[in-house]
Every structure is written in structure tokens, then in C-alpha cells.
Coordinates of C-alpha atoms in Angstrom, one line a residue:
M1 CA 0.0 0.0 0.0
D2 CA 2.8 2.4 1.0
N3 CA 4.6 1.5 -2.3
N4 CA 1.4 2.3 -4.3
I5 CA 1.0 5.7 -2.5
A6 CA 4.7 6.5 -3.2
L7 CA 4.3 5.6 -6.9
I8 CA 1.1 7.6 -7.3
T9 CA 2.8 10.6 -5.6
K10 CA 5.8 10.3 -7.9
L11 CA 3.6 10.2 -11.0
V12 CA 1.5 13.2 -9.9
L13 CA 4.7 15.2 -9.2
E14 CA 6.1 14.3 -12.6
A15 CA 2.9 15.3 -14.3
V16 CA 2.9 18.7 -12.5
E17 CA 6.5 19.4 -13.4
K18 CA 5.8 18.4 -17.0
Q19 CA 2.8 20.7 -17.2
K20 CA 4.8 23.5 -15.6
S21 CA 7.7 23.0 -18.0
S22 CA 5.3 23.0 -21.0
E23 CA 3.6 26.2 -19.8
E24 CA 6.9 28.0 -19.2
G25 CA 8.2 27.0 -22.6
S26 CA 5.2 28.2 -24.6
G27 CA 4.8 31.6 -26.2
Y28 CA 6.8 33.5 -28.8
M29 CA 10.1 34.8 -27.4
V30 CA 10.9 38.5 -27.9
P31 CA 14.1 40.4 -26.9
I32 CA 13.7 43.6 -24.8
G33 CA 14.9 47.1 -25.7
V34 CA 14.6 49.6 -22.8
S35 CA 13.8 53.0 -24.3
A36 CA 15.1 56.0 -22.4
R37 CA 13.5 59.4 -22.6
H38 CA 14.1 61.0 -26.1
V39 CA 12.9 63.6 -28.5
H40 CA 11.8 63.6 -32.2
L41 CA 12.0 66.9 -34.0
T42 CA 11.0 68.6 -37.3
Q43 CA 13.8 70.1 -39.3
E44 CA 12.3 73.5 -38.5
H45 CA 12.6 72.9 -34.8
V46 CA 16.1 71.4 -35.2
E47 CA 17.1 74.8 -36.7
V48 CA 15.4 76.7 -33.9
L49 CA 17.4 74.8 -31.3
F50 CA 20.7 74.4 -33.1
G51 CA 20.9 77.1 -35.7
T52 CA 19.9 77.8 -39.3
G53 CA 20.7 74.9 -41.7
Y54 CA 21.8 72.6 -38.9
Q55 CA 21.6 68.8 -39.6
L56 CA 21.4 66.1 -37.0
T57 CA 24.5 63.9 -36.8
K58 CA 24.5 60.1 -36.2
K59 CA 25.7 58.6 -33.0
K60 CA 24.2 55.1 -33.4
E61 CA 22.0 53.3 -36.0
L62 CA 18.6 52.1 -34.8
M63 CA 16.0 50.0 -36.4
G64 CA 13.7 51.2 -39.2
G65 CA 16.2 53.7 -40.5
Q66 CA 16.2 55.7 -37.3
F67 CA 19.3 56.7 -35.4
A68 CA 20.4 58.2 -32.0
S69 CA 21.9 61.5 -32.7
N70 CA 24.9 63.2 -31.0
E71 CA 22.7 66.1 -30.2
V72 CA 20.9 66.5 -26.8
V73 CA 18.5 69.1 -25.4
T74 CA 17.0 70.1 -22.1
L75 CA 13.3 69.5 -21.4
V76 CA 11.5 72.1 -19.2
G77 CA 8.2 71.5 -17.6
V78 CA 6.0 73.7 -15.4
K79 CA 7.5 75.7 -12.6
L80 CA 10.8 75.5 -14.7
R81 CA 11.5 72.0 -13.6
A82 CA 14.1 70.6 -16.1
I83 CA 15.8 67.4 -17.3
E84 CA 19.1 67.9 -19.2
N85 CA 20.9 65.9 -21.8
V86 CA 17.9 64.3 -23.5
R87 CA 18.9 62.5 -26.7
I88 CA 17.3 63.5 -30.1
L89 CA 16.4 60.6 -32.4
G90 CA 16.6 61.1 -36.1
P91 CA 15.8 61.5 -38.9
V92 CA 13.6 64.5 -38.6
R93 CA 9.9 64.0 -38.5
S94 CA 6.8 65.9 -39.7
K95 CA 5.8 66.6 -36.1
S96 CA 7.9 67.1 -33.0
Q97 CA 7.4 64.7 -30.1
V98 CA 8.8 64.1 -26.6
E99 CA 8.7 60.6 -25.1
I100 CA 9.3 60.4 -21.3
S101 CA 8.6 58.0 -18.4
A102 CA 6.0 58.4 -15.7
T103 CA 8.8 59.4 -13.3
D104 CA 10.0 62.0 -15.7
S105 CA 6.4 63.3 -16.0
I106 CA 6.3 63.8 -12.2
K107 CA 9.7 65.5 -12.1
L108 CA 8.8 67.9 -14.9
G109 CA 5.4 68.5 -13.5
V110 CA 3.6 67.6 -16.7
K111 CA 0.6 65.4 -17.3
A112 CA 1.9 63.3 -20.1
P113 CA -0.7 60.7 -21.4
I114 CA 0.2 57.1 -22.4
R115 CA 0.0 57.1 -26.2
E116 CA 1.3 55.3 -29.3
S117 CA 4.2 57.1 -30.8
G118 CA 3.0 59.8 -33.2
N119 CA -0.4 60.2 -31.5
V120 CA 0.2 63.5 -29.8
E121 CA -3.1 65.3 -30.3
G122 CA -4.2 66.8 -27.0
S123 CA -1.0 65.6 -25.2
S124 CA 1.0 67.6 -22.7
P125 CA 2.8 70.8 -23.5
I126 CA 6.6 71.0 -23.0
A127 CA 9.5 73.4 -23.6
I128 CA 12.7 72.3 -25.3
V129 CA 16.0 74.2 -25.0
G130 CA 19.0 73.8 -27.2
P131 CA 22.3 75.6 -27.5
K132 CA 21.0 78.2 -30.0
G133 CA 17.4 78.6 -29.0
A134 CA 14.3 77.3 -27.3
L135 CA 10.8 76.3 -28.4
Y136 CA 7.5 75.6 -26.7
L137 CA 5.2 72.7 -27.9
N138 CA 1.6 73.3 -27.1
E139 CA 1.2 69.5 -27.3
G140 CA 3.7 66.6 -28.0
C141 CA 4.8 65.2 -24.7
I142 CA 3.7 61.6 -24.1
I143 CA 4.6 58.4 -22.2
A144 CA 5.1 55.8 -25.0
K145 CA 2.7 52.9 -25.0
R146 CA 4.6 49.6 -24.6
H147 CA 4.9 47.9 -27.9
I148 CA 6.6 45.1 -29.9
H149 CA 8.4 45.8 -33.3
M150 CA 8.1 42.9 -35.7
S151 CA 8.8 42.1 -39.3
P152 CA 6.0 40.4 -41.2
A153 CA 7.8 37.1 -41.0
D154 CA 8.1 37.5 -37.2
A155 CA 4.4 38.3 -36.9
N156 CA 3.5 35.3 -39.0
E157 CA 5.6 33.0 -36.9
A158 CA 4.2 34.5 -33.7
G159 CA 0.6 34.3 -35.0
V160 CA -0.1 38.0 -34.5
K161 CA -0.9 41.0 -36.7
D162 CA -0.2 44.7 -36.9
G163 CA -2.2 46.6 -34.2
Q164 CA -3.0 43.6 -32.2
I165 CA -2.9 43.9 -28.4
V166 CA -1.1 41.1 -26.5
S167 CA 0.2 40.2 -23.1
V168 CA 3.8 39.4 -22.4
K169 CA 5.5 37.7 -19.5
A170 CA 9.0 38.1 -18.1
D171 CA 10.1 34.8 -16.6
N172 CA 12.5 36.2 -14.0
E173 CA 12.5 36.7 -10.3
R174 CA 9.7 39.3 -10.6
G175 CA 7.6 37.3 -13.0
T176 CA 6.0 40.4 -14.4
I177 CA 3.2 40.2 -16.9
F178 CA 2.8 43.2 -19.2
N179 CA -0.8 43.7 -20.6
H180 CA -1.9 46.1 -23.3
V181 CA 1.2 45.6 -25.5
Q182 CA 0.7 46.8 -29.0
V183 CA 2.2 44.8 -32.0
R184 CA 3.7 47.0 -34.7
V185 CA 4.6 45.3 -38.0
D186 CA 6.8 46.7 -40.7
D187 CA 9.4 45.3 -43.2
S188 CA 12.0 47.6 -41.7
F189 CA 11.5 46.4 -38.1
T190 CA 13.8 44.2 -36.1
L191 CA 12.1 42.0 -33.5
E192 CA 12.1 43.8 -30.2
M193 CA 9.8 44.9 -27.4
H194 CA 10.1 48.5 -26.2
I195 CA 9.4 49.4 -22.6
D196 CA 10.4 52.6 -20.8
T197 CA 12.9 52.8 -17.9
D198 CA 10.2 52.8 -15.2
E199 CA 8.7 49.5 -16.5
A200 CA 12.2 48.0 -16.9
N201 CA 13.3 48.9 -13.4
A202 CA 10.1 47.7 -11.8
A203 CA 10.3 44.3 -13.5
R204 CA 14.1 44.0 -13.2
I205 CA 14.5 43.8 -16.9
A206 CA 17.4 45.1 -19.0
T207 CA 18.0 45.5 -22.7
G208 CA 18.9 42.1 -24.2
D209 CA 16.7 40.1 -21.8
T210 CA 13.8 38.1 -23.4
V211 CA 10.1 37.9 -22.7
R212 CA 7.4 35.7 -24.2
I213 CA 4.0 36.6 -25.7
I214 CA 1.2 34.8 -23.9
K215 CA -1.7 36.6 -25.6

């Protein structure tokens, strides 16, 4: 009888471990890219901040033809609260935009909404100061919505489509699940999930770590 109980217990434990292993191994794996605060500018605004005819210079190539520039600016919120050395990402855009974290939002004293990049209508105002001038945006300061960049091949393999909202899990000591993650698909994209510094610090995640889509 004791032998039967021991055998049954062993089989049950093996089945539990097998199920746990199967669950942990499921889901499409995605590398993480932690996105620090940054600025996108129009050419007009580049020249306001850096001088007439000024062109952004490349520091580091990024996905989709974008690049981190050598140029940095200072962000100024209400009551003249400021954050210095904020990187500009190029190339220039049709509309200027500032992407910050929730912590930055508190420090600057601005009420930045969580938005998809490019959706700045009705977002928070912000001032930007460069070495040659300053400008005030009536809208344009947001907290970027967490998202996953994918090529069409990646999306097909993962079984997702452009614009789809998924959940993602980090299987580390925090075991964080990120909901409301938007999938963005384009031929120029490299597979990577972007979260801001607040999200990364809370979940103990760094650039290069991997998470999995659990939908």
C-alpha cells in the first residue's frame, strides 16, 4: 500500500512538473529594448534649437532607418523643472514629439498621457531648450505605450498581426506580466519589445533580456 502511494505521488509530481515546463516553454520569445527618454524633431525645430541649416549627426544606428543623434537638449516643464541631456532621435519628422517615463512626468510637472508614438493630439505641452534657442510645444509630450516591433515574418511566426494587443510575460524573479502591449509590424523592423525605464526597473529587466508573448 505504501509503495502504491509513493508511486502515485511520484507520478503526480512528474505530471505537475511536465505541465509547468510546458507552460513555461510556450509563447513566442521576444528580446527587450529599454527605451530611455528622447525627442523627435521637425527640421524647422532642429534649426530653432541648433541654428539655421543645422543637420542632426548620427551617433548610433537604430531599427527602421532611425538613429540616435549626437545632439541633446533640455526639457523644461511647469515651474521651470528641467531634465538635461535628453537625446534626439533622427531622422527629422513631420511633427515634433517628446517621449518620457511616468517618473520624468512627475519630475517635470507635466501630465503626459500614455500614447502610441505619433499620436500627440491633446497631449501635454513641453518646452525644449537647445544651444542656440528654445521652443514651446503646445502638445507633444507623451509616455510611450509599450509595444513590440516585428517584421511580417516574425508576426506570421508568432501568430499576431499589426495593431493587435497582446500580453507578455517576463520569466524572471519578478515574474512580471505586461498587458496592453501593441504589436507593430513593418518590413524595416527588427524583433524587439520596447518598454520605458520605469517599466524595466520595476520588472528587473534590462536591454537584451527576453520575454514571451502569452496573448
